[in-house]
PDB file of C-alpha atoms and ligand atoms in Angstrom:
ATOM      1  CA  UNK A1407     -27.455 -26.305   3.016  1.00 53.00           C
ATOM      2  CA  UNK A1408     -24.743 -24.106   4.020  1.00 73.00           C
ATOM      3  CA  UNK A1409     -25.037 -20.110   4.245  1.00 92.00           C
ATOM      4  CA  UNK A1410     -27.072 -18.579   1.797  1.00 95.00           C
ATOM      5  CA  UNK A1411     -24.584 -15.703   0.841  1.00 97.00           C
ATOM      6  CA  UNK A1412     -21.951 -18.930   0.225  1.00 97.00           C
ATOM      7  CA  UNK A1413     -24.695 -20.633  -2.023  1.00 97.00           C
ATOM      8  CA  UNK A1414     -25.355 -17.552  -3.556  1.00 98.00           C
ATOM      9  CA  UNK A1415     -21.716 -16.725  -4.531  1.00 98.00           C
ATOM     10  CA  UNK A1416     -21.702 -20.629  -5.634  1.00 98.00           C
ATOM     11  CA  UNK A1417     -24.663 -20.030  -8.111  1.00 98.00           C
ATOM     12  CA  UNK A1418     -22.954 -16.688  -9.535  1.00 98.00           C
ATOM     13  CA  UNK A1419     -19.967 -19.157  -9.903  1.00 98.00           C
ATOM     14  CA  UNK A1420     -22.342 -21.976 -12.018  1.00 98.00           C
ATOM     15  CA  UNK A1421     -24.240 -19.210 -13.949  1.00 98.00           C
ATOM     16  CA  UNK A1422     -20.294 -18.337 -15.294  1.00 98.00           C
ATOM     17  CA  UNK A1423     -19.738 -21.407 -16.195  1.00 97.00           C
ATOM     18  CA  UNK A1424     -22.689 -21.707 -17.984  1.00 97.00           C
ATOM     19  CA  UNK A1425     -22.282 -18.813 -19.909  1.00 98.00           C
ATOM     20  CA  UNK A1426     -18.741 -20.179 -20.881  1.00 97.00           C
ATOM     21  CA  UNK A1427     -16.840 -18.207 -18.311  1.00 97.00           C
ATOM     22  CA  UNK A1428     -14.203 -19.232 -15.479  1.00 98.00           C
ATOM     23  CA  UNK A1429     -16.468 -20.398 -12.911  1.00 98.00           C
ATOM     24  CA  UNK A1430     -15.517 -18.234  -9.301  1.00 98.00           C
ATOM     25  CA  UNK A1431     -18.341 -16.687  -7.986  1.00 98.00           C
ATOM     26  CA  UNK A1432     -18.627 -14.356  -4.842  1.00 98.00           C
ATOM     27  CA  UNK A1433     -20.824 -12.491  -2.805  1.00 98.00           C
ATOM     28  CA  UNK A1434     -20.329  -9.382  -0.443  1.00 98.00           C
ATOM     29  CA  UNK A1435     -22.558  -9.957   2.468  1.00 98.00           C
ATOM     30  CA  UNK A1436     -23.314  -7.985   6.176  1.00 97.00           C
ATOM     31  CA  UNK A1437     -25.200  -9.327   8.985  1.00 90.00           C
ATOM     32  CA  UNK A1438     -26.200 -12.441   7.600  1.00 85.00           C
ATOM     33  CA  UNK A1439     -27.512 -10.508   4.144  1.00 95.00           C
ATOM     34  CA  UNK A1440     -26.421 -10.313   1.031  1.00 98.00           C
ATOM     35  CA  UNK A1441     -25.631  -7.205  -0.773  1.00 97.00           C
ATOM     36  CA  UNK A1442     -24.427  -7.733  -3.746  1.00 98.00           C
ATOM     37  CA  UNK A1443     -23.472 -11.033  -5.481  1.00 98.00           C
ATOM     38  CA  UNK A1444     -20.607 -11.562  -8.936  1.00 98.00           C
ATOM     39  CA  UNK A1445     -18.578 -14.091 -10.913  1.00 98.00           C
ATOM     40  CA  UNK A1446     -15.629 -13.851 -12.976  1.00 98.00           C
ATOM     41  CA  UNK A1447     -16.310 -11.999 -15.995  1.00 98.00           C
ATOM     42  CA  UNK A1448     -12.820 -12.244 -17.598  1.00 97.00           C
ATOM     43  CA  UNK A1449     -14.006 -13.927 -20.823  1.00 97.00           C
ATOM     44  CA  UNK A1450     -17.803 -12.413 -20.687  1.00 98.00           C
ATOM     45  CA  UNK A1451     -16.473  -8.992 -20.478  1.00 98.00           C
ATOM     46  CA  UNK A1452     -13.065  -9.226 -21.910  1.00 97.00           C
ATOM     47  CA  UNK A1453     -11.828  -7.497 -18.300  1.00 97.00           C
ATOM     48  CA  UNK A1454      -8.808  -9.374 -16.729  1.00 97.00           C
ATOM     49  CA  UNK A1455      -9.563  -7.154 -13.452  1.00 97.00           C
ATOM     50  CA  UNK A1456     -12.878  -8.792 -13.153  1.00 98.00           C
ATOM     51  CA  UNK A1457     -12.478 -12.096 -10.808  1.00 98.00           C
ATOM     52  CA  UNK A1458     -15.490 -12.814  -8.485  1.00 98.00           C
ATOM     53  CA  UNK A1459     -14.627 -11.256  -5.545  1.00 98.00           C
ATOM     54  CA  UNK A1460     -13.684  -7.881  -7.978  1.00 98.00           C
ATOM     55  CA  UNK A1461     -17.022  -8.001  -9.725  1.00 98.00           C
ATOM     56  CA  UNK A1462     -19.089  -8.471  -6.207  1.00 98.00           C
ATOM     57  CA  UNK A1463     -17.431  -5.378  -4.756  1.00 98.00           C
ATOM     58  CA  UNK A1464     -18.127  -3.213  -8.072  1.00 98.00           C
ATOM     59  CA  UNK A1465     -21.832  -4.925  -7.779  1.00 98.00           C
ATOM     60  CA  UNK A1466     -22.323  -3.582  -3.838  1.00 98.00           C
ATOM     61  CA  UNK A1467     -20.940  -0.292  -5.348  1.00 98.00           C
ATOM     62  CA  UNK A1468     -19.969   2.330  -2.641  1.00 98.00           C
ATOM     63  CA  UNK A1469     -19.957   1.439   1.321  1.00 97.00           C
ATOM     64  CA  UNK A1470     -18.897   4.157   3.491  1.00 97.00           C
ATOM     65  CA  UNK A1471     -17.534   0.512   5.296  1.00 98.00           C
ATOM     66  CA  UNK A1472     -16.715  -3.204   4.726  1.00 98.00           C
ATOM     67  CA  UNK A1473     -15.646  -3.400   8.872  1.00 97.00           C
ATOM     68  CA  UNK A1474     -19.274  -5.466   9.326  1.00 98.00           C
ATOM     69  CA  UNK A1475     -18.614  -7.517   5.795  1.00 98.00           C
ATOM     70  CA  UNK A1476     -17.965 -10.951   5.175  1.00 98.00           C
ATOM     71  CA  UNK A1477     -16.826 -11.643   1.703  1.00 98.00           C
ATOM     72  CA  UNK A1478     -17.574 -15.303   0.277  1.00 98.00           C
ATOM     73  CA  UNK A1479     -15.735 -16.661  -2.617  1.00 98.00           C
ATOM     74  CA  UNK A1480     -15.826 -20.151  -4.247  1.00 98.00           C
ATOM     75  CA  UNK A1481     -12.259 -20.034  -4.444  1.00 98.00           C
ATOM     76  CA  UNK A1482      -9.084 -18.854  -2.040  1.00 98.00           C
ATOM     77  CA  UNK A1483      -8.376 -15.133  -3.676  1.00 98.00           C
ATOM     78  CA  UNK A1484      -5.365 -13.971  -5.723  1.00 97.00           C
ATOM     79  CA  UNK A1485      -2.761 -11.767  -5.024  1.00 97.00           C
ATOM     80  CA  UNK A1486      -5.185  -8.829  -6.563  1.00 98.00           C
ATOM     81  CA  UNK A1487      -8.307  -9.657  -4.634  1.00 98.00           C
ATOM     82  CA  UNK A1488      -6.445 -10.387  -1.499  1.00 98.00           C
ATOM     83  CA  UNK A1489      -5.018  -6.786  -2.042  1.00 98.00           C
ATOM     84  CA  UNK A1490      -8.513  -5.222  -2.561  1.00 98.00           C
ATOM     85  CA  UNK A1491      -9.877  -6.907   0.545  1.00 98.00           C
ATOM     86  CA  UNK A1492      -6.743  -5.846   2.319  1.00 98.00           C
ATOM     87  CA  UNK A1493      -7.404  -1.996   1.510  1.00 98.00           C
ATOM     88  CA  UNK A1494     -11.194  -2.475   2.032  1.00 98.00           C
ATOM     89  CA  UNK A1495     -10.494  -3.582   5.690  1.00 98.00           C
ATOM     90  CA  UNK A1496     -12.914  -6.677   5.106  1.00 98.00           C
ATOM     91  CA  UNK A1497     -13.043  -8.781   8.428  1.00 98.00           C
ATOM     92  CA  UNK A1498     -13.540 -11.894   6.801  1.00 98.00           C
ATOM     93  CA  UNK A1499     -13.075 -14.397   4.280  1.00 98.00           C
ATOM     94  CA  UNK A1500     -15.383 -17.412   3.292  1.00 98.00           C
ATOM     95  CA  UNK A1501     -13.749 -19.497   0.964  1.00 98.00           C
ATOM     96  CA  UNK A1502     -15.586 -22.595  -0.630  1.00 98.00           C
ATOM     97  CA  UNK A1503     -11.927 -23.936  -1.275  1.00 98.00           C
ATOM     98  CA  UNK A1504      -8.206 -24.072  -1.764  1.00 98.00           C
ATOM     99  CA  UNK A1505      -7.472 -27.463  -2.937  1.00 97.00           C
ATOM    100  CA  UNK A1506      -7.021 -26.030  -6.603  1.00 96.00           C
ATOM    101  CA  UNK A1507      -5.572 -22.605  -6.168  1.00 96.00           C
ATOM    102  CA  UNK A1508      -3.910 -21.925  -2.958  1.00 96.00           C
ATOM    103  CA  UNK A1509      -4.318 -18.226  -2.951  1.00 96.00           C
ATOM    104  CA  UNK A1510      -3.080 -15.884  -0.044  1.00 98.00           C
ATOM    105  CA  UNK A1511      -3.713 -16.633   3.130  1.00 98.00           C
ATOM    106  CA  UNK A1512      -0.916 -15.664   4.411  1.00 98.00           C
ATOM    107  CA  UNK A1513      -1.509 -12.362   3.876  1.00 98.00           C
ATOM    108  CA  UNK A1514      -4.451 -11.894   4.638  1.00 98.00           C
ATOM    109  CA  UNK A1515      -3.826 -13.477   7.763  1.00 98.00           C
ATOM    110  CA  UNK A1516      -0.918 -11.448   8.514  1.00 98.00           C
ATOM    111  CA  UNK A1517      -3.296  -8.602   7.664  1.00 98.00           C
ATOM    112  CA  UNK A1518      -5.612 -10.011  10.327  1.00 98.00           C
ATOM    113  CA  UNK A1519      -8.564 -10.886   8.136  1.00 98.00           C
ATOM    114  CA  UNK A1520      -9.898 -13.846   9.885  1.00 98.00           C
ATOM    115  CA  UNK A1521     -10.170 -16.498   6.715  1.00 98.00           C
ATOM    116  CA  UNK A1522     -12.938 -19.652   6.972  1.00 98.00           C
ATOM    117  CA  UNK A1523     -12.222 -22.288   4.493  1.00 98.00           C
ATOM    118  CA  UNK A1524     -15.313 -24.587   3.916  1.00 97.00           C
ATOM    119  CA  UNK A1525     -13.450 -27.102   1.634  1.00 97.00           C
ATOM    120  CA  UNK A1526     -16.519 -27.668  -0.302  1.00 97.00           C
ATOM    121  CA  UNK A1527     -17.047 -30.899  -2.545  1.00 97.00           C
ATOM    122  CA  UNK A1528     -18.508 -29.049  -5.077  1.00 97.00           C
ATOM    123  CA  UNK A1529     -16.424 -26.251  -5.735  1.00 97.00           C
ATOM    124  CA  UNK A1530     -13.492 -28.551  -5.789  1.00 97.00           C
ATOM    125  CA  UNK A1531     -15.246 -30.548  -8.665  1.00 97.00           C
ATOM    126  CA  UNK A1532     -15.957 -27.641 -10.846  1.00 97.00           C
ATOM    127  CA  UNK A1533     -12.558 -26.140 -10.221  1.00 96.00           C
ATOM    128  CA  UNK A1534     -10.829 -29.457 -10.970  1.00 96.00           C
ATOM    129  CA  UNK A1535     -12.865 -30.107 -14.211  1.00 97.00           C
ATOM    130  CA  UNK A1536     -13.149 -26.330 -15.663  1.00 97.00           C
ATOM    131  CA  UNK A1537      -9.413 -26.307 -14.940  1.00 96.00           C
ATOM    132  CA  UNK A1538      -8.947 -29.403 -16.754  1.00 96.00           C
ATOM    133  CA  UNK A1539     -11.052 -28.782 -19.501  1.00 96.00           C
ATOM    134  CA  UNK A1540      -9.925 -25.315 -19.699  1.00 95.00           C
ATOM    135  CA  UNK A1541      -5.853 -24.942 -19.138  1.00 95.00           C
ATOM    136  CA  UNK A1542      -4.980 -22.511 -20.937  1.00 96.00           C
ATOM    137  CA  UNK A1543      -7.693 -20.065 -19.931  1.00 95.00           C
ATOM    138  CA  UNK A1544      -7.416 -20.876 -16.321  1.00 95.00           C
ATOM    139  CA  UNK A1545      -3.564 -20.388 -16.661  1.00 95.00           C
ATOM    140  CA  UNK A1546      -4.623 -16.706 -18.066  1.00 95.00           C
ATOM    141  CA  UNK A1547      -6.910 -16.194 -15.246  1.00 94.00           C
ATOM    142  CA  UNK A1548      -4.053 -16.789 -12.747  1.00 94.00           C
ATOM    143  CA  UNK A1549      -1.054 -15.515 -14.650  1.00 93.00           C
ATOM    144  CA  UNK A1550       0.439 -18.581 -15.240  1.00 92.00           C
TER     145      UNK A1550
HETATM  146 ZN1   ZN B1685      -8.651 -12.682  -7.786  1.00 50.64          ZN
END
């Protein structure tokens, strides 16, 4: 088993899916613990805003600072999360994988976050089939 704030932003993903939602999940985590766990809530809650690593960060609510945070997603972040971690001044980046969405690692790079890719088996699988099953909504989530 691999870290429990990853498996925990994996489960958050799988609890999405089975509520009929876009399966992402993250979690917001700081020395090893986790403080606060989401998952895409785009069609639960009608919010477009509300991707995994958005609804984690609302979850942990206020932090007077993300410096000593690692943020774990299932999936490399958009444009708007990378942007939100970017003015947070998170460290770090755990990303379960980028196979099906290539995000921005560029920039986050360039921003000197320090991004860990996992390339996990199972996130690619549910990405691969929700995105199959599911093309037009994923192509909402993603602005496609
Ligand atoms: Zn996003």
């Amino acid at each position: 088993m691999s870290d429990p704030a990853f498996e925990a932003a994996y489960r958050a993903a799988q609890e999405s899916l089975s509520q009929g939602g876009i399966p992402i999940g993250a979690a917001l985590a700081r020395g090893g613990e986790v403080i606060a766990v989401g998952h895409n809530e785009r069609v639960q809650q009608g919010d477009p805003i509300a991707h995994g690593e958005m609804s984690a960060l609302r979850a942990a609510g206020r932090q007077r600072s993300y410096r000593d945070t690692t943020l774990y997603t299932t999936l490399a972040p958009c444009a708007m999360c990378t942007g939100t971690i970017i003015q947070f001044k998170i460290p770090r980046v755990v990303v379960g994988e980028a196979r099906t969405f290539a995000g921005e690692f560029e920039l986050l790079r360039s921003r000197g976050v320090e991004v860990v890719v996992l390339d996990d088996e199972r996130c690619v699988e549910m990405m691969h089939t929700f995105q199959r099953e599911n093309a037009e909504l994923w192509a909402e989530d993603i602005a496609e």
